[in-house]
CSV table of C-alpha atoms in Angstrom, one decimal:
chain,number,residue,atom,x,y,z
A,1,UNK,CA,11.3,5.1,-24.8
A,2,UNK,CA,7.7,4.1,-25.4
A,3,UNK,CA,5.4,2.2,-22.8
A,4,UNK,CA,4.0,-0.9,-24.2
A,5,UNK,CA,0.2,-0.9,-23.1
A,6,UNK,CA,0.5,-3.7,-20.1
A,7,UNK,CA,3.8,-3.8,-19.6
A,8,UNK,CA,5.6,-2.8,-16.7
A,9,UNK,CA,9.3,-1.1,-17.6
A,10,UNK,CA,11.9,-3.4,-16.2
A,11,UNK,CA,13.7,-0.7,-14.7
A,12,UNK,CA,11.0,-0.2,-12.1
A,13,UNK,CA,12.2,-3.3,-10.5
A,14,UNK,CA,15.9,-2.1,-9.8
A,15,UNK,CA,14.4,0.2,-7.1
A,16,UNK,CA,13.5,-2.6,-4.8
A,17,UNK,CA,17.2,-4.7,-5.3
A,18,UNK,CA,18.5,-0.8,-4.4
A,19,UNK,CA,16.7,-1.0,-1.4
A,20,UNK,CA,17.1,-4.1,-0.3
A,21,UNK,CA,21.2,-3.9,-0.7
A,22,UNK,CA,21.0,-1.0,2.0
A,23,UNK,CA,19.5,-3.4,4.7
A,24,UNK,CA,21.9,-5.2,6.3
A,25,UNK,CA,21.0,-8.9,5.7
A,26,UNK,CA,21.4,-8.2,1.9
A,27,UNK,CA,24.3,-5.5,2.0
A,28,UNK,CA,26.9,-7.0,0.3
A,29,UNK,CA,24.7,-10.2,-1.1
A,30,UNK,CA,26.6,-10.8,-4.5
A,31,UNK,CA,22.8,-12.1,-6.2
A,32,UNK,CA,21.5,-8.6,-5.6
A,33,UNK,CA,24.8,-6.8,-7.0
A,34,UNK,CA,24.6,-8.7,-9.8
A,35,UNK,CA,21.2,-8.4,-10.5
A,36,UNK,CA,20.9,-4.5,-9.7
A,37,UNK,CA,24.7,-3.9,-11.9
A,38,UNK,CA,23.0,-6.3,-14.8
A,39,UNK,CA,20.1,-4.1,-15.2
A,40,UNK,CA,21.8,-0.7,-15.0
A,41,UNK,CA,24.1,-1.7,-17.6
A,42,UNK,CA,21.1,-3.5,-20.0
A,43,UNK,CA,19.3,-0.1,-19.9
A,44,UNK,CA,22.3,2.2,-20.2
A,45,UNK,CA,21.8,3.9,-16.8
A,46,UNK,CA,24.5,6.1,-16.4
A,47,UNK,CA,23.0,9.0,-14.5
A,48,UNK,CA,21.3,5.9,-12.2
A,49,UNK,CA,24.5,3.9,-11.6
A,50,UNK,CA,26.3,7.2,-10.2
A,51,UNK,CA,23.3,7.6,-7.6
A,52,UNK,CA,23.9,3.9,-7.2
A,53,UNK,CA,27.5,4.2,-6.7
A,54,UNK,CA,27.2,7.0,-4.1
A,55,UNK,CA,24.1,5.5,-2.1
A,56,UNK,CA,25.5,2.0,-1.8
A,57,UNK,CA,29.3,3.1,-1.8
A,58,UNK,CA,30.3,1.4,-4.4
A,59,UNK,CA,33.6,1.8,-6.3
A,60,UNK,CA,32.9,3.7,-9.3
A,61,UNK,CA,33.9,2.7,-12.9
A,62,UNK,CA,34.1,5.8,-14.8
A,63,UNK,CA,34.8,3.6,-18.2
A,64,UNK,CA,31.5,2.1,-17.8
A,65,UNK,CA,30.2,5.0,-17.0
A,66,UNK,CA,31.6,7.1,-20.1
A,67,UNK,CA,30.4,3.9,-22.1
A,68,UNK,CA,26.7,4.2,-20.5
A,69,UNK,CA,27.0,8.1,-20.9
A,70,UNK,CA,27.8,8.0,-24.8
A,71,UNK,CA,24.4,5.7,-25.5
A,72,UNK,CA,22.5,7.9,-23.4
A,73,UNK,CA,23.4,10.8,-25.8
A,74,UNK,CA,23.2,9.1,-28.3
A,75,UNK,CA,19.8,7.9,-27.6
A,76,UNK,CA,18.9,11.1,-27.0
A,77,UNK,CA,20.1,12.7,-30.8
A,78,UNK,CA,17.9,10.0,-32.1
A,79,UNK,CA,15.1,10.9,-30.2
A,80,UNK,CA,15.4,14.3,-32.1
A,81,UNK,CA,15.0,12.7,-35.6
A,82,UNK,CA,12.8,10.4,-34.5
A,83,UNK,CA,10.3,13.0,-33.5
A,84,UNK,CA,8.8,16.4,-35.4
A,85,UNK,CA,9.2,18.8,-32.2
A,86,UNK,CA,6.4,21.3,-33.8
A,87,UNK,CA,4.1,18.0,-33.4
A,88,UNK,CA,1.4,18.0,-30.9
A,89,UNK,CA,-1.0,15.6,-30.9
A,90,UNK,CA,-3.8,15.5,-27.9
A,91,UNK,CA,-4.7,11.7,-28.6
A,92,UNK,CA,-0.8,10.7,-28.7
A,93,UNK,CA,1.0,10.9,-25.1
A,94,UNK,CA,4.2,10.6,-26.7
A,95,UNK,CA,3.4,12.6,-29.8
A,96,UNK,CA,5.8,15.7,-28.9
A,97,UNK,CA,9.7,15.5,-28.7
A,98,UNK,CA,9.5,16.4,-25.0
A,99,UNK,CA,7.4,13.9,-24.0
A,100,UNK,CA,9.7,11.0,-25.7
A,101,UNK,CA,12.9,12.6,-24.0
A,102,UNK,CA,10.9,12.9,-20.6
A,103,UNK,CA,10.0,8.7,-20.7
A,104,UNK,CA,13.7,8.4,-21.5
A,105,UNK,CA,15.8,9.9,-18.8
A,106,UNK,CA,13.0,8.7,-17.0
A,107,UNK,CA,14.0,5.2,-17.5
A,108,UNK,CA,18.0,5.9,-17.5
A,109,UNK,CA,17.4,6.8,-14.0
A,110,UNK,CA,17.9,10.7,-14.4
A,111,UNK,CA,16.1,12.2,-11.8
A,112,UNK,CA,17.4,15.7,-12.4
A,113,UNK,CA,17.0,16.1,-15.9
A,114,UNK,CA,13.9,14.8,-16.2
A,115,UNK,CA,12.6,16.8,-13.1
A,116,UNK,CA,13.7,19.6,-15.1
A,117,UNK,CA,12.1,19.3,-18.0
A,118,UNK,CA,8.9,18.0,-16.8
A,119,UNK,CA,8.4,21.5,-14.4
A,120,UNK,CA,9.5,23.4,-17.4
A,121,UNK,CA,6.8,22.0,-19.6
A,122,UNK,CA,4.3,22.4,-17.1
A,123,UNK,CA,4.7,26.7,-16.8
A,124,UNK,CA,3.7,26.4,-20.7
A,125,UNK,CA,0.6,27.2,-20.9
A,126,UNK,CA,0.0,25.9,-24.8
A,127,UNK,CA,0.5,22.3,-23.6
A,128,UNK,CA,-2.6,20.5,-23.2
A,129,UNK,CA,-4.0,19.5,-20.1
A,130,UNK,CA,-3.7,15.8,-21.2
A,131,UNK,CA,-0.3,16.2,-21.6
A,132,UNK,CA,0.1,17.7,-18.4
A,133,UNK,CA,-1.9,14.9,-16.7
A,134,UNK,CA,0.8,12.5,-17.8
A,135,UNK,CA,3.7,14.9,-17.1
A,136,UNK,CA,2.3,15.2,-13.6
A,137,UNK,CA,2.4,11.1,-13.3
A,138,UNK,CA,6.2,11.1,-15.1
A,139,UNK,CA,7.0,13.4,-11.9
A,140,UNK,CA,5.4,10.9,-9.5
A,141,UNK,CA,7.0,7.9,-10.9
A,142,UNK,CA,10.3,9.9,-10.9
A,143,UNK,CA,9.9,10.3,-6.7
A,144,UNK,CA,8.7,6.6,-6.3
A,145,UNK,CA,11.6,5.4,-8.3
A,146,UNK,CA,14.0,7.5,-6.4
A,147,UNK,CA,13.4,6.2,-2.9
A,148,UNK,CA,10.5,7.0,-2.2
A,149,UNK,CA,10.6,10.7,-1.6
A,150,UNK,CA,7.1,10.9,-0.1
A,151,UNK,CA,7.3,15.4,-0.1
A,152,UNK,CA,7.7,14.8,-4.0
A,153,UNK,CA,5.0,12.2,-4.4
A,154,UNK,CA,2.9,14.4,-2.2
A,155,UNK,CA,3.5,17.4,-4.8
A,156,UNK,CA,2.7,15.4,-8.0
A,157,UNK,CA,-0.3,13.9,-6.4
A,158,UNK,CA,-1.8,17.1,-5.4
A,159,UNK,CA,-0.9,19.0,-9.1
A,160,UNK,CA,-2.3,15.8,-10.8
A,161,UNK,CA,-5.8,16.2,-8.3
A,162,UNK,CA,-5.8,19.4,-9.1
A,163,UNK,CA,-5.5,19.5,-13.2
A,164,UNK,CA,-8.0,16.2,-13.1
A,165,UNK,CA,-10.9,17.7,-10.7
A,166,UNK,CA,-10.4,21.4,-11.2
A,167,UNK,CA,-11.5,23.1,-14.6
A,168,UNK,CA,-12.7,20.6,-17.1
A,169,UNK,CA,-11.0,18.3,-16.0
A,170,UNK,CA,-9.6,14.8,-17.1
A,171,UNK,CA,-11.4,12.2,-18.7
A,172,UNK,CA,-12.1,9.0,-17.4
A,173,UNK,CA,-8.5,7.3,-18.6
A,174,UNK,CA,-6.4,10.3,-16.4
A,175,UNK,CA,-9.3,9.6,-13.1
A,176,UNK,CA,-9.0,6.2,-13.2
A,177,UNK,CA,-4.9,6.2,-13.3
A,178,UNK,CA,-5.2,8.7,-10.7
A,179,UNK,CA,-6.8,6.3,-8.4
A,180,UNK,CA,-3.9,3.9,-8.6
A,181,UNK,CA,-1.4,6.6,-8.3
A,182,UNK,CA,-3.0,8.2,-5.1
A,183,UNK,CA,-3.9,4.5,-3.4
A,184,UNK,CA,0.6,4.5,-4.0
A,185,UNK,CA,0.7,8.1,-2.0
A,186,UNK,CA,-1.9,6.7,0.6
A,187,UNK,CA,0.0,3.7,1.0
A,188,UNK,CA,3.7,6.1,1.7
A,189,UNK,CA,1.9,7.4,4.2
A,190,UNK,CA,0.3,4.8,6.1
A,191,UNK,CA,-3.5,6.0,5.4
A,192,UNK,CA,-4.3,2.0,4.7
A,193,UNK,CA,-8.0,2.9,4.7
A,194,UNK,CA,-8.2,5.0,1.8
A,195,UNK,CA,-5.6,2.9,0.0
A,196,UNK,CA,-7.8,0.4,0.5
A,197,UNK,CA,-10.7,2.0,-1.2
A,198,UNK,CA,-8.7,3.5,-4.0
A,199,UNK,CA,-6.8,0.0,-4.9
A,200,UNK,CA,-10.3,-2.3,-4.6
A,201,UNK,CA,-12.2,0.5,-7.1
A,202,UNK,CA,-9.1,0.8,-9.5
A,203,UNK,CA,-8.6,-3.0,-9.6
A,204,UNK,CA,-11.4,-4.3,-12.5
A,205,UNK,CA,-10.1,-1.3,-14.9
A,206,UNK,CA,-6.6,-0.9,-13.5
A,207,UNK,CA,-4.4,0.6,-16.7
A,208,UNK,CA,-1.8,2.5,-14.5
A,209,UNK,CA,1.1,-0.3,-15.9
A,210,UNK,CA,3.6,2.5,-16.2
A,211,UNK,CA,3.8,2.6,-12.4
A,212,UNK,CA,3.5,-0.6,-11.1
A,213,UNK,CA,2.6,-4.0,-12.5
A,214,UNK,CA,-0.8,-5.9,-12.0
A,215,UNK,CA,0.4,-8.3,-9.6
A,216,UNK,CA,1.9,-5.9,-7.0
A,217,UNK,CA,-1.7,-3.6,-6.9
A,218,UNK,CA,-3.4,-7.0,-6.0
A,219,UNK,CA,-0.7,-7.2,-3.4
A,220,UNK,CA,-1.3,-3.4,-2.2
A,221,UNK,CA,-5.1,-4.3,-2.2
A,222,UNK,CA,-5.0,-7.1,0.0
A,223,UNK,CA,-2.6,-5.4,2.4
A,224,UNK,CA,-4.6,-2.6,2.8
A,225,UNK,CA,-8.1,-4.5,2.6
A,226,UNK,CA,-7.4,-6.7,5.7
A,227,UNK,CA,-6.3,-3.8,8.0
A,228,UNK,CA,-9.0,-1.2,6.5
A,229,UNK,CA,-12.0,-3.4,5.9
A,230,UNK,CA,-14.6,-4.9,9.0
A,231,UNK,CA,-14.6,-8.9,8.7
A,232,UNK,CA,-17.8,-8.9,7.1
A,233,UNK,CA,-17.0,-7.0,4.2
A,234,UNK,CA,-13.7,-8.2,3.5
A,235,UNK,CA,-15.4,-11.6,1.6
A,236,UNK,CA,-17.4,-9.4,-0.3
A,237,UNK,CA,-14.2,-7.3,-1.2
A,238,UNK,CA,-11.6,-10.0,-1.6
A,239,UNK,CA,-13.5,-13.1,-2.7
A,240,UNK,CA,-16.9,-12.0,-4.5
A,241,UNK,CA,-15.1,-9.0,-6.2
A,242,UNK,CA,-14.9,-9.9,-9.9
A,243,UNK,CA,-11.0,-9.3,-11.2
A,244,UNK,CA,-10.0,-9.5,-7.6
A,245,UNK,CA,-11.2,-13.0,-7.1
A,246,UNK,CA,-10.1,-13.9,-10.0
A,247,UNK,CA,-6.3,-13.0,-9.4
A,248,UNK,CA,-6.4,-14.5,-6.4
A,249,UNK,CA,-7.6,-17.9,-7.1
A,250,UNK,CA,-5.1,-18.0,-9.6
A,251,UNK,CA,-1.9,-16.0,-9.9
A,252,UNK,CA,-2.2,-15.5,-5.6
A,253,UNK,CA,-2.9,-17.9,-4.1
A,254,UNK,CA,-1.0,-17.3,-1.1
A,255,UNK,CA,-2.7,-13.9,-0.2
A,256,UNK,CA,-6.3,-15.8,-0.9
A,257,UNK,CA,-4.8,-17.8,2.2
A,258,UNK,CA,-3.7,-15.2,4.2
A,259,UNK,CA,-7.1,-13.8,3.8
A,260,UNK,CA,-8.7,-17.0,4.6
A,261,UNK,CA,-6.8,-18.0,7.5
A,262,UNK,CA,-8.1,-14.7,9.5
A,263,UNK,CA,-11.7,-15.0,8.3
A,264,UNK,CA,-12.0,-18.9,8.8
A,265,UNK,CA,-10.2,-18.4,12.5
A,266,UNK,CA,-7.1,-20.7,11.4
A,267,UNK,CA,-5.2,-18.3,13.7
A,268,UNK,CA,-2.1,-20.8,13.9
A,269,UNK,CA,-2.4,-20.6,9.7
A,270,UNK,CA,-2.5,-16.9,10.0
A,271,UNK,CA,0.7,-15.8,11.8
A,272,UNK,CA,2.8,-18.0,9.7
A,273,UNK,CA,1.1,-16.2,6.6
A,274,UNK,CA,1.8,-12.8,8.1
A,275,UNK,CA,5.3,-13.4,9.0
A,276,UNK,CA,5.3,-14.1,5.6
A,277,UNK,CA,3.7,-10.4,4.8
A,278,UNK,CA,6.3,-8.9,7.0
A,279,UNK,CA,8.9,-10.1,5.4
A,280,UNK,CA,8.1,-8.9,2.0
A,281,UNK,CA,7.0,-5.6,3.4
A,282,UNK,CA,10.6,-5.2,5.0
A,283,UNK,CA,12.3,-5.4,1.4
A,284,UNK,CA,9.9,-3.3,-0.1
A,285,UNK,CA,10.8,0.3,-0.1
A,286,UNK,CA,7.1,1.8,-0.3
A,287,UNK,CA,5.7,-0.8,3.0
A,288,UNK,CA,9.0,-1.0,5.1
A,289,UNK,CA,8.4,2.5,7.2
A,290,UNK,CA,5.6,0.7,7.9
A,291,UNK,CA,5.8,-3.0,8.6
A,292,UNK,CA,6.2,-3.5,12.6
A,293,UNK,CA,2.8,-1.0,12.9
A,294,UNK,CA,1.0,-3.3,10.1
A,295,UNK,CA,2.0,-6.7,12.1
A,296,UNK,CA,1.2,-5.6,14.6
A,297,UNK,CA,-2.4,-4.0,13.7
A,298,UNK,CA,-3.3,-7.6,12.6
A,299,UNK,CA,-2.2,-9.4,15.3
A,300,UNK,CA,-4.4,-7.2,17.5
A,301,UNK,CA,-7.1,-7.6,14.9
A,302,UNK,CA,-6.5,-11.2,15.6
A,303,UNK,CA,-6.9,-11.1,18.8
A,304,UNK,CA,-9.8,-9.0,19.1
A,305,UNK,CA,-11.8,-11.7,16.6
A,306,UNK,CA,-11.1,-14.8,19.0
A,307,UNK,CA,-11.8,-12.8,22.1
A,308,UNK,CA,-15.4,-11.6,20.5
A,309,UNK,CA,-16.9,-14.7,21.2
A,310,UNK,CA,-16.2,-15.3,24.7
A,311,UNK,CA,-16.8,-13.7,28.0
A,312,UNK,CA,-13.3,-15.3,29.1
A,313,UNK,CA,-11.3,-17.8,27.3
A,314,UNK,CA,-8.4,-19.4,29.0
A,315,UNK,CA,-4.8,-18.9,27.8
A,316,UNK,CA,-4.0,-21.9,27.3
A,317,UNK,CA,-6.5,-22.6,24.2
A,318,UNK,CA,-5.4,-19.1,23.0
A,319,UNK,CA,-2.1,-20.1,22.7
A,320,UNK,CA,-2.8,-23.6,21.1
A,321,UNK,CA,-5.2,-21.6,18.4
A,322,UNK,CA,-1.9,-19.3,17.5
A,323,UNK,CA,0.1,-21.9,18.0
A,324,UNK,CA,2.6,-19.8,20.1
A,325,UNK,CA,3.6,-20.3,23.5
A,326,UNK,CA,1.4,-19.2,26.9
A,327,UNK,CA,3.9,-16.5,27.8
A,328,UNK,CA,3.7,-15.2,24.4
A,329,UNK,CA,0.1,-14.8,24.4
A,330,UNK,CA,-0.2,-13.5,27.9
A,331,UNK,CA,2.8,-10.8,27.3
A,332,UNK,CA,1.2,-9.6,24.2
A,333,UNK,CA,-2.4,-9.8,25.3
A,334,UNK,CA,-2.0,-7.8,28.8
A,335,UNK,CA,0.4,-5.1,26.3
A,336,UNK,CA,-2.5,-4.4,24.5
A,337,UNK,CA,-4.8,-4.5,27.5
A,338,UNK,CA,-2.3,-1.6,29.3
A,339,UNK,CA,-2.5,0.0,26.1
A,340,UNK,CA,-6.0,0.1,26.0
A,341,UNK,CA,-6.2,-1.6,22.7
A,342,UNK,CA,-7.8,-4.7,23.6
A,343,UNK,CA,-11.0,-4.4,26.3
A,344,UNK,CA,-10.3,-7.2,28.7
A,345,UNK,CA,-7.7,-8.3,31.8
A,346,UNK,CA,-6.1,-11.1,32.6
A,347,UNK,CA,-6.9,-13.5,35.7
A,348,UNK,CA,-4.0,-14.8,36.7
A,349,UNK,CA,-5.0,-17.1,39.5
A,350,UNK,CA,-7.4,-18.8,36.4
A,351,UNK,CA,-5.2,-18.4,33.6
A,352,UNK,CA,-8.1,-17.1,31.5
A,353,UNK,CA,-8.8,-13.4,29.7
A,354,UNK,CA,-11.4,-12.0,30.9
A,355,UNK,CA,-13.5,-9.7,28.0
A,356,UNK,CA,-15.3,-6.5,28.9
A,357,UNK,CA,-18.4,-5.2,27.2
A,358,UNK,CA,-17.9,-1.9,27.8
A,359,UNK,CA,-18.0,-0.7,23.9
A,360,UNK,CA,-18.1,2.9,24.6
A,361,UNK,CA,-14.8,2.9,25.9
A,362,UNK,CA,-13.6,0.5,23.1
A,363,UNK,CA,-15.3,2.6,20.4
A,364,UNK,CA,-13.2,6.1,22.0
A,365,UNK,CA,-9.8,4.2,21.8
A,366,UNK,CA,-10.4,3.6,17.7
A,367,UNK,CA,-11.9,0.1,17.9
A,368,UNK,CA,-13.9,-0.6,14.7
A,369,UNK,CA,-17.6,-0.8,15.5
A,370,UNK,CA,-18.0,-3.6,13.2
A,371,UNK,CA,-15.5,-5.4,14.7
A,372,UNK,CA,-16.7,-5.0,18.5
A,373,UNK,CA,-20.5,-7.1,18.4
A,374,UNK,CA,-20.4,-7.5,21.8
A,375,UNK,CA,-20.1,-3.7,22.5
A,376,UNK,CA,-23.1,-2.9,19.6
A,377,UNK,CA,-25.3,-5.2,21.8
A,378,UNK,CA,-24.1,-3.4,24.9
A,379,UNK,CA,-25.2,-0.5,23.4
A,380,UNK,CA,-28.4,-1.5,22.1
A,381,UNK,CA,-29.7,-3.4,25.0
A,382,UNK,CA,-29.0,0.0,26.8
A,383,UNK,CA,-30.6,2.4,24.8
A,384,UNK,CA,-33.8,0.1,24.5
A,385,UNK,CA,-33.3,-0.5,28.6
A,386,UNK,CA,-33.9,3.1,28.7
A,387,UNK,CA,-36.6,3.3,26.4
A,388,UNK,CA,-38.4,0.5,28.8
A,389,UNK,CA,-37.8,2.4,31.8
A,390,UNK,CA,-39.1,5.7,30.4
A,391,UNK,CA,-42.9,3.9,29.4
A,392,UNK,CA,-42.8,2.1,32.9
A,393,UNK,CA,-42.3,5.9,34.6
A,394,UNK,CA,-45.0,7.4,32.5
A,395,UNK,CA,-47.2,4.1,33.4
A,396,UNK,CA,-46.5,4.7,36.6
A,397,UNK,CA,-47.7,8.2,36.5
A,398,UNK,CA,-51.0,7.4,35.1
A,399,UNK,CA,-51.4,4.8,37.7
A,400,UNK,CA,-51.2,7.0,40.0
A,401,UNK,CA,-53.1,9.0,38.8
């Protein structure tokens, strides 16, 4: 099975109806059956629908199955005329017979087979390193397909770093893939920063459509961007970024808002967009380990940007700007407060949150610098204060003299 340049295989999206069938507001949801049997019989995935069967403990059909089984090998004896095995051609990804068997049990779900053969073409040493390169990625998408097996993604990220960087090296088609792939890894494991980074350089030359399609990385991208970046370079990131404006002021609109509702202080706007965001991150197998940490970074984030601007500001107009209730706001603001996330207290006799400036303590407990103004003017008025009093000492000195 060839990849179409731009196209995303449809069997990619099975994955995700998979994973949403095991939570239990979709367990038995008859849509999500159908949809997740429809493909598995459309693409003949007979190795896939047993995994299926077992995972989501379904009854098993065994004369589907044998039906599914017979195409597969059938498909498979095909492949073998289709394709000269003594033919290796560098420039061709899917030139050898391998390769072409690989992409297929690939896409008929087969994680063991195609496991196998991709770590026994990898000990050869007479297969070229291009070859390797996309072997390596074939591996990767096999553990991201398969729920998500982060040890395995981990593995195929660091043998595809390694054959890219080390030696000669890929060229720029294998680095640039590599950047999506590894802003996927960073993603699994919650390292939103450098996914960040990875997904926002990868965007304007993004080629990586055998992994994920165009639309999801500007999802990824805007995920990661808001909890990574400092408010003043996320409009320079999201919004004056070529491609990425581009997408969304077109095909996503609704992250352009969610971006906007944060930057432009429409904090009301903003929750409703995020509960939005933690929704789809809960049915999406890659974000859901990590969906009640991410809501709750942005809320604080939230927080943090009103509270910047005021040396107390009562709860009242906090909860009418997030459009949430006064015991909401007060519960959430004083958790962070005990947790020393957010630098302030609350005054209960006055209703009001009370900021502090004292940034070196924010700055020890992780707060971005960028995002704490107030504490960089601490700072600076300090260290000039000192400055000032060490010229009055020496003035002094000559005075007295």
């Amino acid at each position: 099975m060839d990849i179409a340049e731009g196209v995303t295989p449809a069997y990619l999206k099975l994955a995700q109806i998979k994973f949403c069938l095991t939570l239990p507001q979709f367990k038995n949801d008859p849509d999500l059956i159908s949809s997740l049997l429809a493909g598995i019989v459309q693409n003949n995935m007979a190795p896939y629908y047993k995994e299926v069967c077992t995972d989501l403990s379904w009854k098993f059909d065994q004369t589907l199955y044998d039906k599914m089984a017979a195409n597969n090998a059938k498909r498979m004896a095909e492949l073998e005329q289709e394709k000269n095995p003594t033919m290796v051609d560098d420039d061709d990804p899917v030139s050898g017979i391998w390769q072409a068997k690989l992409l297929y049990l690939c896409s008929i779900g087969d994680r063991e087979e195609a496991t196998k053969l991709a770590e026994s073409k990898l000990e050869e040493k007479n297969v070229p390193k291009s070859q390797q390169i996309d072997t390596v990625f074939a591996l990767f998408r096999v553990a991201y397909f398969h729920g998500c097996d982060i040890p395995a993604m981990k593995k195929a990220i660091d043998k595809a770093t390694e054959l890219i960087e080390g030696g000669s090296g890929g060229d720029w088609s294998a680095r640039n893939k590599l950047k999506a792939y590894d802003g996927i890894w960073s993603l699994a494991i919650r390292d939103f920063n450098r996914a960040a980074k990875l997904f926002v350089d990868v965007v304007p030359t993004f080629e990586s459509y055998e992994l994920a399609d165009f639309s999801t990385i500007i999802k990824y991208t805007v995920y990661s961007s808001m909890i990574a970046f400092p408010r003043y370079e996320l409009k320079k990131t999201l919004m004056h970024h070529g491609v990425m404006a581009q997408a969304l002021n077109s095909d996503s609109k609704e992250l352009k808002d969610y971006f906007v509702s944060l930057y432009e202080g429409q904090y009301s706007k903003f929750l409703v967009y995020l509960a939005r965001i933690e929704k789809n991150m809960k049915q999406d197998p890659l974000l859901h380990p990590h969906y009640k940490y991410y809501v709750q970074e942005m809320r604080l984030l939230a927080y943090k940007q009103i509270l910047q601007a005021y040396r107390s500001l009562s709860l009242d107009y906090m909860a009418e700007s997030f459009g949430v209730t006064k015991q909401f706001v007060e519960k959430e603001v004083a958790r962070f407060a005990a947790a020393g996330r957010l630098t302030c207290k609350i005054d209960h006799v006055a209703g009001a949150v009370v900021t502090s400036s004292t940034s070196k303590c924010s700055l020890q407990l992780g707060a971005p610098e960028s995002r704490l103004e107030r504490g960089i003017l601490y700072q600076t008025t300090v260290k000039k204060g000192d400055i000032l009093l060490n010229r009055l000492k020496k003035l002094a000195r000559v005075m007295d003299f």
